[in-house]
mmCIF file of C-alpha atoms in Angstrom:
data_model
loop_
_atom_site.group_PDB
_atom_site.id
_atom_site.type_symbol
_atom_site.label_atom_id
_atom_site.label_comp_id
_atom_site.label_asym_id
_atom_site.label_seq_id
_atom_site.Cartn_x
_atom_site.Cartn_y
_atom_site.Cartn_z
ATOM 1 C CA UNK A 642 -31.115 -20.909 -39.598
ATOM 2 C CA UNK A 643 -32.732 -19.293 -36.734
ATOM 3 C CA UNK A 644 -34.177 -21.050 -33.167
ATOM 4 C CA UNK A 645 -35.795 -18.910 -30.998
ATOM 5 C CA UNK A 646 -38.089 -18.027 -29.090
ATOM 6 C CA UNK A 647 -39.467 -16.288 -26.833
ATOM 7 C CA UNK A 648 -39.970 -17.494 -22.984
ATOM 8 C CA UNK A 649 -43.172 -18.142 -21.493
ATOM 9 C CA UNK A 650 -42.869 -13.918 -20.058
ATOM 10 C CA UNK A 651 -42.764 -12.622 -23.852
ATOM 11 C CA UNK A 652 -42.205 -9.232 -24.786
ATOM 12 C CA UNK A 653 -39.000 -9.760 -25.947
ATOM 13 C CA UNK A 654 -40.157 -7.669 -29.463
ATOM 14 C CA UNK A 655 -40.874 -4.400 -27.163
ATOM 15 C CA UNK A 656 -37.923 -4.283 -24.648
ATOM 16 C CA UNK A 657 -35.874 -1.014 -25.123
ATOM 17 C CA UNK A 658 -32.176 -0.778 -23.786
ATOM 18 C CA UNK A 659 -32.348 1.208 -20.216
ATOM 19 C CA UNK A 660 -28.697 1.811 -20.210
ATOM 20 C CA UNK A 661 -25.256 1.783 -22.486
ATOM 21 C CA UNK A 662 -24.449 -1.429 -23.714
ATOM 22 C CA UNK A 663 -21.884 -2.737 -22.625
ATOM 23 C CA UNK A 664 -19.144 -4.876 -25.309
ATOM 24 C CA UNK A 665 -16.844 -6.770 -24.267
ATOM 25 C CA UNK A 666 -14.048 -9.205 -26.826
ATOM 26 C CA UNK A 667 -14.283 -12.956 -25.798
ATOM 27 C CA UNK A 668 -10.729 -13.833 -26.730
ATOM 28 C CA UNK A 669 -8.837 -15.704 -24.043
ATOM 29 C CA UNK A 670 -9.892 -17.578 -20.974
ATOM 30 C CA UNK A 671 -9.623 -14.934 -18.458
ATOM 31 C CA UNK A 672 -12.352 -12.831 -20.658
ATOM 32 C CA UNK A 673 -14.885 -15.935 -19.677
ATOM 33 C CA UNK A 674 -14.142 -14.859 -16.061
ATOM 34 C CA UNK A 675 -14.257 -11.200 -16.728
ATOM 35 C CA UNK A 676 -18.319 -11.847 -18.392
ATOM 36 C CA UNK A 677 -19.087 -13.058 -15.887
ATOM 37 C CA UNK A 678 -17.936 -10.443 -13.261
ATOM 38 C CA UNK A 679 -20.093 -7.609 -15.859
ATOM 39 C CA UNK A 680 -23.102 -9.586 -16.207
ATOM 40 C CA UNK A 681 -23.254 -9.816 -12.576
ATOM 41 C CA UNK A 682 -23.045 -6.382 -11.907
ATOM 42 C CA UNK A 683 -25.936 -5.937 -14.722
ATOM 43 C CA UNK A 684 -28.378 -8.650 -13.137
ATOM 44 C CA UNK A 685 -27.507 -6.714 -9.353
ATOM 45 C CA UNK A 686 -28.525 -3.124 -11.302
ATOM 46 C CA UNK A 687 -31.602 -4.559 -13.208
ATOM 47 C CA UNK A 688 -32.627 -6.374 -9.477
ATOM 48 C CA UNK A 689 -32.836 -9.775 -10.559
ATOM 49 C CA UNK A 690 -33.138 -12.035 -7.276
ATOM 50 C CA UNK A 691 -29.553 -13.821 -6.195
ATOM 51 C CA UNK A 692 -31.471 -17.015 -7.670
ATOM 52 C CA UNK A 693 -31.821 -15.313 -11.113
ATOM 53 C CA UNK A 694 -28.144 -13.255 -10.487
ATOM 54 C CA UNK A 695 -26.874 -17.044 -10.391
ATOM 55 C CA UNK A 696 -28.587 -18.246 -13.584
ATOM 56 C CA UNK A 697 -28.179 -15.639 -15.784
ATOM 57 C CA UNK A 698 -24.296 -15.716 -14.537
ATOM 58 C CA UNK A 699 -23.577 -19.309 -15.147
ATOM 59 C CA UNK A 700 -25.019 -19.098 -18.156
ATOM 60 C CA UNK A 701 -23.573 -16.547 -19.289
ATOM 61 C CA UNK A 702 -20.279 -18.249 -18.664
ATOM 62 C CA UNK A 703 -21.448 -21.538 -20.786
ATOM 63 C CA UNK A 704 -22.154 -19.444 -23.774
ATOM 64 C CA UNK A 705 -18.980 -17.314 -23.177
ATOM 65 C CA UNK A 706 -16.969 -20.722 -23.203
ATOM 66 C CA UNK A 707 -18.815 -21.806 -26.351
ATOM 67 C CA UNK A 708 -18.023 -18.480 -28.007
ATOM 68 C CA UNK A 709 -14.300 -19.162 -27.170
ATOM 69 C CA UNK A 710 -14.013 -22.963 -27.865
ATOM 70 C CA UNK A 711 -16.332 -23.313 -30.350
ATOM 71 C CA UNK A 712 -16.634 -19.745 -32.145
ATOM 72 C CA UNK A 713 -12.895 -19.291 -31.989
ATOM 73 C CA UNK A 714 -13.688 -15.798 -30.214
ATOM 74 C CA UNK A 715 -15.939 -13.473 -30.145
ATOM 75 C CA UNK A 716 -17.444 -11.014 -28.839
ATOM 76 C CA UNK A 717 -20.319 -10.334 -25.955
ATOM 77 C CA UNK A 718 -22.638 -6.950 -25.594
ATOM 78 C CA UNK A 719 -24.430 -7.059 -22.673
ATOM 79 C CA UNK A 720 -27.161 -4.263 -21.415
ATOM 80 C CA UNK A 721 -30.075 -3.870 -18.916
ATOM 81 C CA UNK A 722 -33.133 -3.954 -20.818
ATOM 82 C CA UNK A 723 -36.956 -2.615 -19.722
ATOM 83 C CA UNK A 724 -40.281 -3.933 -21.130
ATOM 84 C CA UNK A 725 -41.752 -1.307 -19.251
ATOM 85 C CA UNK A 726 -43.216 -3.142 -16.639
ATOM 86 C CA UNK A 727 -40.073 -4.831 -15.791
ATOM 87 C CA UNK A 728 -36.142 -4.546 -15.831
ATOM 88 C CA UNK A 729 -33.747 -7.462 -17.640
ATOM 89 C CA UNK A 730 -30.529 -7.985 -18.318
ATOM 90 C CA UNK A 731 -29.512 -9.067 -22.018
ATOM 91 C CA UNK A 732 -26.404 -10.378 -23.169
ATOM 92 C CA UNK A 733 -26.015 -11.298 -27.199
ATOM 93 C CA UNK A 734 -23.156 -13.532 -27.881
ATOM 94 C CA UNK A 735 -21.514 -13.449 -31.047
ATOM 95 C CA UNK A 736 -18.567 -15.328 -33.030
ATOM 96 C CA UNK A 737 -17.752 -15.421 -37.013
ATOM 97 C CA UNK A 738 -16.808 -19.405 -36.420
ATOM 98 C CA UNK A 739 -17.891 -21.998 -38.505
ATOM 99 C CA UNK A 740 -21.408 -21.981 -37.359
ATOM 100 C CA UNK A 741 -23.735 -24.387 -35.900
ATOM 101 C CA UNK A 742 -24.276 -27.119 -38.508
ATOM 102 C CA UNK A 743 -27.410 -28.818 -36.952
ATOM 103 C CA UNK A 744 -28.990 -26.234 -34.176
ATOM 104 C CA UNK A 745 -32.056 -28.958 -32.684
ATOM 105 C CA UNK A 746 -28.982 -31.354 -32.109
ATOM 106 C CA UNK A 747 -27.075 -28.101 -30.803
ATOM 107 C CA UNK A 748 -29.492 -28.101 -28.224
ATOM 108 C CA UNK A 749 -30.125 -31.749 -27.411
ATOM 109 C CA UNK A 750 -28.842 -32.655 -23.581
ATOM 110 C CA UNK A 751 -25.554 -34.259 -23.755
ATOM 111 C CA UNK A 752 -24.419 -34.136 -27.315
ATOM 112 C CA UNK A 753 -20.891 -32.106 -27.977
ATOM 113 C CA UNK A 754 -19.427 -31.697 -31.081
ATOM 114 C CA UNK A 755 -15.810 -31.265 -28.622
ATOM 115 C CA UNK A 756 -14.659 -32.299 -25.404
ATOM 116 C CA UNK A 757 -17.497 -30.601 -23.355
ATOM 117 C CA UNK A 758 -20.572 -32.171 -21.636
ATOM 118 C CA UNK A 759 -22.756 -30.805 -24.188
ATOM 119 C CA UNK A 760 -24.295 -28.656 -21.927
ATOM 120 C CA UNK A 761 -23.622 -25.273 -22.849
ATOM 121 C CA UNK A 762 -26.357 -24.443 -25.078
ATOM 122 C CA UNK A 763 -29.199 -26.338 -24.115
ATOM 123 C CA UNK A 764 -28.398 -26.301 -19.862
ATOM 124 C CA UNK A 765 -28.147 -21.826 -20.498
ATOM 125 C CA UNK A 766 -31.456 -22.166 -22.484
ATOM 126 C CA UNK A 767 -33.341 -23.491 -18.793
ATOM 127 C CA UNK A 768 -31.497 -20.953 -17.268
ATOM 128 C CA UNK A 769 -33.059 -17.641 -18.872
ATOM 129 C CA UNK A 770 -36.205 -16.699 -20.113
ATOM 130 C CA UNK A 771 -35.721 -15.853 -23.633
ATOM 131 C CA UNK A 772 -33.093 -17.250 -25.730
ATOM 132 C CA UNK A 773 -32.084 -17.190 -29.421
ATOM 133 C CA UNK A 774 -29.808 -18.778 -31.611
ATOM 134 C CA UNK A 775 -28.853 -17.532 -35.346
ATOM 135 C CA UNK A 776 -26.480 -19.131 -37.152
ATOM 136 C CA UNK A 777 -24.718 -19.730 -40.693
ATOM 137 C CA UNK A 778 -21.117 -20.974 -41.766
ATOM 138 C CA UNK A 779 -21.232 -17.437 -43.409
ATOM 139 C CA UNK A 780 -22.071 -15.356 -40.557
ATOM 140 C CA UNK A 781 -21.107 -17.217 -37.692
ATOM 141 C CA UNK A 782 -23.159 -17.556 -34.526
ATOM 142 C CA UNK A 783 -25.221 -15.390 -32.186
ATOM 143 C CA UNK A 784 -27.016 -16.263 -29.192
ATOM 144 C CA UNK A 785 -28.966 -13.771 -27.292
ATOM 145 C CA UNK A 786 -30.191 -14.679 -24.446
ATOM 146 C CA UNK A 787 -32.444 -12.145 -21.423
ATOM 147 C CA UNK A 788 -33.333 -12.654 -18.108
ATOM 148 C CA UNK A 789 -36.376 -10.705 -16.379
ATOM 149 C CA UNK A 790 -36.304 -9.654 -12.679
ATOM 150 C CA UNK A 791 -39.913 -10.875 -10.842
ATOM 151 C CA UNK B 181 0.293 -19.455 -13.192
ATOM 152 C CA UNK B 182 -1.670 -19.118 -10.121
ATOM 153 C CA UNK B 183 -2.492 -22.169 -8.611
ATOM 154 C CA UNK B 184 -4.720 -22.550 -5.208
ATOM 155 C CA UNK B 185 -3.028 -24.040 -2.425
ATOM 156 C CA UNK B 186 -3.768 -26.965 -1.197
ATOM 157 C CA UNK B 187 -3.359 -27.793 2.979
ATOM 158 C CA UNK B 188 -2.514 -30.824 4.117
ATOM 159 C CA UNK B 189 -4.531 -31.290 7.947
ATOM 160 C CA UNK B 190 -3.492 -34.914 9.183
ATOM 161 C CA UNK B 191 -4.514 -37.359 6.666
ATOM 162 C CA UNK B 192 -6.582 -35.151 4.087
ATOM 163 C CA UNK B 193 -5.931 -32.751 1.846
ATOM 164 C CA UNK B 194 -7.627 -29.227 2.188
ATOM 165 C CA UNK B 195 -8.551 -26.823 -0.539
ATOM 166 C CA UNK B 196 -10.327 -23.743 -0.417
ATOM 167 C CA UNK B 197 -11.778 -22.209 -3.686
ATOM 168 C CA UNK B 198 -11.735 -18.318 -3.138
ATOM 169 C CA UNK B 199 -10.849 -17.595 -6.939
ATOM 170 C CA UNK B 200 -13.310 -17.051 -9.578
ATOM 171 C CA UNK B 201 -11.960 -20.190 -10.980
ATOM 172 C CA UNK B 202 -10.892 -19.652 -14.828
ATOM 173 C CA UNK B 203 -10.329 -22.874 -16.931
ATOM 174 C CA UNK B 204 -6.714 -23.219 -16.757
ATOM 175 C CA UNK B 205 -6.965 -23.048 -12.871
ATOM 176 C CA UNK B 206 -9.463 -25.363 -12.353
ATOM 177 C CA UNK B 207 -7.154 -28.184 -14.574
ATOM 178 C CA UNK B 208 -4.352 -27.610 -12.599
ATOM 179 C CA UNK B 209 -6.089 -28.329 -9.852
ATOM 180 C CA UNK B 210 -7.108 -31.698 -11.072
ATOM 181 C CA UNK B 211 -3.364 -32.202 -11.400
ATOM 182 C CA UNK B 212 -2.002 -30.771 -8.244
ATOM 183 C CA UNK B 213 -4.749 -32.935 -6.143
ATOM 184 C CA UNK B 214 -3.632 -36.071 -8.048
ATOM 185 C CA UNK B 215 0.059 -35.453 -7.481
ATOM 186 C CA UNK B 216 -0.499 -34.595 -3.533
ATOM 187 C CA UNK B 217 -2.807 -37.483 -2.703
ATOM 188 C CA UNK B 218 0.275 -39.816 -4.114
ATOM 189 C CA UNK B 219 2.865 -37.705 -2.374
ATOM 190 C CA UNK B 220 1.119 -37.655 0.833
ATOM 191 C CA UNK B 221 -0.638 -40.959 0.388
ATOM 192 C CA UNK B 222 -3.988 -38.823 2.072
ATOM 193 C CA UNK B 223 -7.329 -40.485 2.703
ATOM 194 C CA UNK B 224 -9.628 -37.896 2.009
ATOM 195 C CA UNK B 225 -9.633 -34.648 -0.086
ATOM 196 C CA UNK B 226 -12.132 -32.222 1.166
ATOM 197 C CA UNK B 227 -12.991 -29.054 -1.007
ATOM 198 C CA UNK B 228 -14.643 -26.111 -0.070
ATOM 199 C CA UNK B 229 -16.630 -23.737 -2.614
ATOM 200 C CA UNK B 230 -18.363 -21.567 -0.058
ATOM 201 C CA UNK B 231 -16.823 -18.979 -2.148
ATOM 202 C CA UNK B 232 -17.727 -19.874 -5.529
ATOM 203 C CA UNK B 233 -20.753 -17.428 -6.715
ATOM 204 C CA UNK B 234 -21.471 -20.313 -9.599
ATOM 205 C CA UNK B 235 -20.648 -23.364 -10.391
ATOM 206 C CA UNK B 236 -20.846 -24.069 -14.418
ATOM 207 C CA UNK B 237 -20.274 -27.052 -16.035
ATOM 208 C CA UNK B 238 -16.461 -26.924 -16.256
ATOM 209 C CA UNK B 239 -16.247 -26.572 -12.507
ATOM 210 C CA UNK B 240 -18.967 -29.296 -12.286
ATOM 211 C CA UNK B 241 -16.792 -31.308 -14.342
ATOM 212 C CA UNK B 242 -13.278 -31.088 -12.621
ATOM 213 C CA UNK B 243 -15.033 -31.652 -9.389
ATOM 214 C CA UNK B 244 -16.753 -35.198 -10.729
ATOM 215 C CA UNK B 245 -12.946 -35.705 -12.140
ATOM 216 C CA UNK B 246 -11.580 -34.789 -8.736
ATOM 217 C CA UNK B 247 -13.685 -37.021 -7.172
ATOM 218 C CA UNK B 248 -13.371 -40.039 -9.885
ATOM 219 C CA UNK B 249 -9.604 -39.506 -10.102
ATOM 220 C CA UNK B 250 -8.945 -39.801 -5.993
ATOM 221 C CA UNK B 251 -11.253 -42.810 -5.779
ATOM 222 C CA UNK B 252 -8.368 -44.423 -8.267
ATOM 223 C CA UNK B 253 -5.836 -43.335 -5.716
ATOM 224 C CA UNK B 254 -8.097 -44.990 -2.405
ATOM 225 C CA UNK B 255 -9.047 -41.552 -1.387
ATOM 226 C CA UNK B 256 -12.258 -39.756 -0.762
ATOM 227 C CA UNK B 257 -13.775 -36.787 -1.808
ATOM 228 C CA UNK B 258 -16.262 -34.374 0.137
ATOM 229 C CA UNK B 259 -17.411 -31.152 -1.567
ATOM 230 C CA UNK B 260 -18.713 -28.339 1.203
ATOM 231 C CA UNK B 261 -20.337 -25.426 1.249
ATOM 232 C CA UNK B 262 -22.304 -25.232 -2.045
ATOM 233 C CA UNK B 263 -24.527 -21.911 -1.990
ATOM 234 C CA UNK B 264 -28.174 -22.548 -1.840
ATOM 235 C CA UNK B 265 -28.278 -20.655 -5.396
ATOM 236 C CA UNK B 266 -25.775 -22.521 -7.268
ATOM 237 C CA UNK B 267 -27.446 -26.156 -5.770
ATOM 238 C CA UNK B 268 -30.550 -24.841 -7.663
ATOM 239 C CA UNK B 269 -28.936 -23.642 -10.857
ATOM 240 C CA UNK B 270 -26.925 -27.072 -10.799
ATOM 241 C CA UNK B 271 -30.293 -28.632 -11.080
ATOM 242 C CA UNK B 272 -31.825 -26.914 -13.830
ATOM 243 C CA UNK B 273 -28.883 -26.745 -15.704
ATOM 244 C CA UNK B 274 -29.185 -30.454 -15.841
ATOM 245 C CA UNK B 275 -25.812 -31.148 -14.275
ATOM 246 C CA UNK B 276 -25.126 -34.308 -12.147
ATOM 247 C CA UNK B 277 -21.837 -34.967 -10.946
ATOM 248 C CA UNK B 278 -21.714 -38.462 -10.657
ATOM 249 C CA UNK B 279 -19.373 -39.814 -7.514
ATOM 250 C CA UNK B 280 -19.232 -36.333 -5.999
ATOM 251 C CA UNK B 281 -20.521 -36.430 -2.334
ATOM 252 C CA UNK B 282 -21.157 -33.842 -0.481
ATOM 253 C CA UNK B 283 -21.889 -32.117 3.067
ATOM 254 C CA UNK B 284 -23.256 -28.384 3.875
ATOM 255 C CA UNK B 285 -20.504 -27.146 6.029
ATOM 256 C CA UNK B 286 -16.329 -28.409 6.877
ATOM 257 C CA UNK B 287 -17.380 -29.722 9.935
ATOM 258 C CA UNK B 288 -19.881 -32.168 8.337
ATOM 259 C CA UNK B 289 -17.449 -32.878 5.913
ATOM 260 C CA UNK B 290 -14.685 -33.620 8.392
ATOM 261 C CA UNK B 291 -17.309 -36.026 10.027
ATOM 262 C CA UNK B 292 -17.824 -37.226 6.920
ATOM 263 C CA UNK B 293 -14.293 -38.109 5.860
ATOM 264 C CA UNK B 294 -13.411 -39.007 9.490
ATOM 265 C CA UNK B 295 -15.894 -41.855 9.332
ATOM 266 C CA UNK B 296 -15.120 -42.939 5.820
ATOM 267 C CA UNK B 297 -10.820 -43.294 7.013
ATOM 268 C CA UNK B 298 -12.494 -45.495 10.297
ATOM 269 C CA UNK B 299 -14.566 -48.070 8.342
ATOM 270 C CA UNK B 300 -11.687 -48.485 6.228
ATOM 271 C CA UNK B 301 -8.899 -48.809 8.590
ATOM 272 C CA UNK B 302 -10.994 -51.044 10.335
ATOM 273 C CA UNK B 303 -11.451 -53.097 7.025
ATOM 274 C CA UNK B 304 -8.062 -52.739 5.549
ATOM 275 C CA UNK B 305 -5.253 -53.849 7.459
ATOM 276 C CA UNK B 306 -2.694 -52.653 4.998
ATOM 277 C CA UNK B 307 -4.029 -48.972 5.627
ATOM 278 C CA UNK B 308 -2.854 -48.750 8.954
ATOM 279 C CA UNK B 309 0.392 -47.498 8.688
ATOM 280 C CA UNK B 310 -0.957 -44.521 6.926
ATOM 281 C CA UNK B 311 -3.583 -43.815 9.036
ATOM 282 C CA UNK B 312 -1.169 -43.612 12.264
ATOM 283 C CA UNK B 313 0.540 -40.732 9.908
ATOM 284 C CA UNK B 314 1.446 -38.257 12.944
ATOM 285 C CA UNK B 315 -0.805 -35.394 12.803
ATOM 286 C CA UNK B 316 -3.367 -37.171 11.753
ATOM 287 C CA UNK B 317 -6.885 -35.574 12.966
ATOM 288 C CA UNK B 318 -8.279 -39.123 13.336
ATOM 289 C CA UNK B 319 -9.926 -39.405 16.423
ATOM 290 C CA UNK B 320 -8.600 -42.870 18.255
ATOM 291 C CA UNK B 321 -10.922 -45.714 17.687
ATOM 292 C CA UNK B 322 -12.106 -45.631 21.682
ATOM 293 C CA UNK B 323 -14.861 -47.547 23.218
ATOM 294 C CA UNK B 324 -17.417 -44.899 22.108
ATOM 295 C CA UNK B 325 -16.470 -45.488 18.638
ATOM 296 C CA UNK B 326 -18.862 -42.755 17.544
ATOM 297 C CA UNK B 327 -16.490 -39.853 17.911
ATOM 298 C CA UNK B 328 -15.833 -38.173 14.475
ATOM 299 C CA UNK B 329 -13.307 -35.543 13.643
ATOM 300 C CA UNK B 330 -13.455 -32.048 15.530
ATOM 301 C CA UNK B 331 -15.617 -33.197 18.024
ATOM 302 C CA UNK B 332 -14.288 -32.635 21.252
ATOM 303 C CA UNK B 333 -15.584 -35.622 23.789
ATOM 304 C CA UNK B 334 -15.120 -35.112 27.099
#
């Protein structure tokens, strides 16, 4: 089951990587930290304002937490991304949990299947301008998320 | 584990955040707070995350616990310093953090806390032998009765 979307800036289909992806293994808590620190550095290279640095960052670090509560680990591959008329940063998130059983209530304001504030998912989707979510019990869960400098 | 200090000024506890705060820290925290405002019996726990870049929801939520959990123990809590960019992603990430107050800069906080520790010593007889703590920052109730906390008044 897939949610998506593109944001209200499109031109998601067309973007083309403008640099080396960068992966990085989402396996204890200091990793959350440590995605953080990269996808910084990306949103500072692909000139995002220190407004959009901040979004893209924090949420960034919700979906990093979700890959590690939730997902059981994971994995994150972040990259600065062109559209040719403007410069992004992308980060896809990806676990091989036991998936999302019921994405729209996934992404419903306040409801956690744990101990969180339910949050995570549906606060990161305000926070960026395109955001997807796949997801199975056989494949596990991605999330790929961009944000576009103005 | 690292754990971030926290100062003791008078009758409040101090802590600076200068850490990019991972999970485990920011419990301990919690704990360490909750520990010190018994052990000290403080009136006031002022935090300052000037340094912090973001603010997610974890550190959202241990500073609403913070805040929740030292009300329980009769003291206050003043956040300070929140970056102009976090206050905005707070918003749209749709976090409230109910019971937290807050103040732009220490000094306001001070004020803030200095005032709060006044009205209740004033109110609350029983208080008083912890407010005349030595060291504490507490400007003397004087005529003015307007002075707050690191103002000088000559």
């Amino acid at each position: 089951m897939t949610i998506g979307g593109l944001g209200p800036q499109g031109g998601g289909a067309a973007s083309s990587s403008a640099g080396s992806p960068q992966r990085h293994a989402i396996v204890v808590e200091s990793d959350v930290v440590r995605v953080r620190q990269v996808v910084r550095s990306a949103a500072v290279a692909a000139r995002l304002s220190l407004v959009d640095q901040t979004k893209m960052v924090t949420a960034a670090s919700e979906l990093a937490r979700n890959t590690l509560v939730y997902g059981g680990g994971g994995a994150v591959t972040i990259d600065i991304v062109d559209n040719g008329r403007r410069r992004g940063v992308r980060a896809v998130f990806t676990d091989s949990g036991p998936g999302i059983a019921d994405l729209d209530l996934a992404l419903t304001d306040g409801w956690t299947s744990g101990s969180g504030l339910g949050l995570g998912l549906s606060g990161s989707r305000r926070l960026v301008d395109e955001f997807e979510l796949e997801s199975s019990p056989e494949t596990g869960t991605t999330v790929r998320v961009v944000k576009w400098s103005r | 584990m690292e754990r971030i200090p926290v100062l003791k000024l008078g009758n409040l506890l101090l802590v600076s955040i200068q850490v990019d705060l991972e999970d485990r820290l920011a419990l301990n925290l919690q704990d360490d707070l909750a520990e010190r405002i018994v052990a000290t019996g403080a009136r006031g726990v002022l935090i300052d995350i000037s340094a912090l870049d973001i603010v997610d929801s974890f550190v959202g939520r241990m500073l609403s616990t913070i805040a929740a959990m030292s009300k329980l123990l009769d003291a206050e809590t003043v956040v300070v310093g929140m970056r102009p960019a976090v206050a905005i992603t707070l918003v749209e990430l749709g976090l409230d953090m109910p019971g937290v107050r807050t103040a732009l800069t220490l000094e306001h906080g001070l004020a803030l806390l200095g005032a709060e520790v006044r009205v209740r010593r004033s109110d609350d007889t029983d208080s008083a032998d912890r407010a005349d703590l030595p060291g504490s920052i507490e400007e003397p109730t004087g005529p003015s009765g307007t002075a707050v906390a690191g103002t000088v008044v000559g």
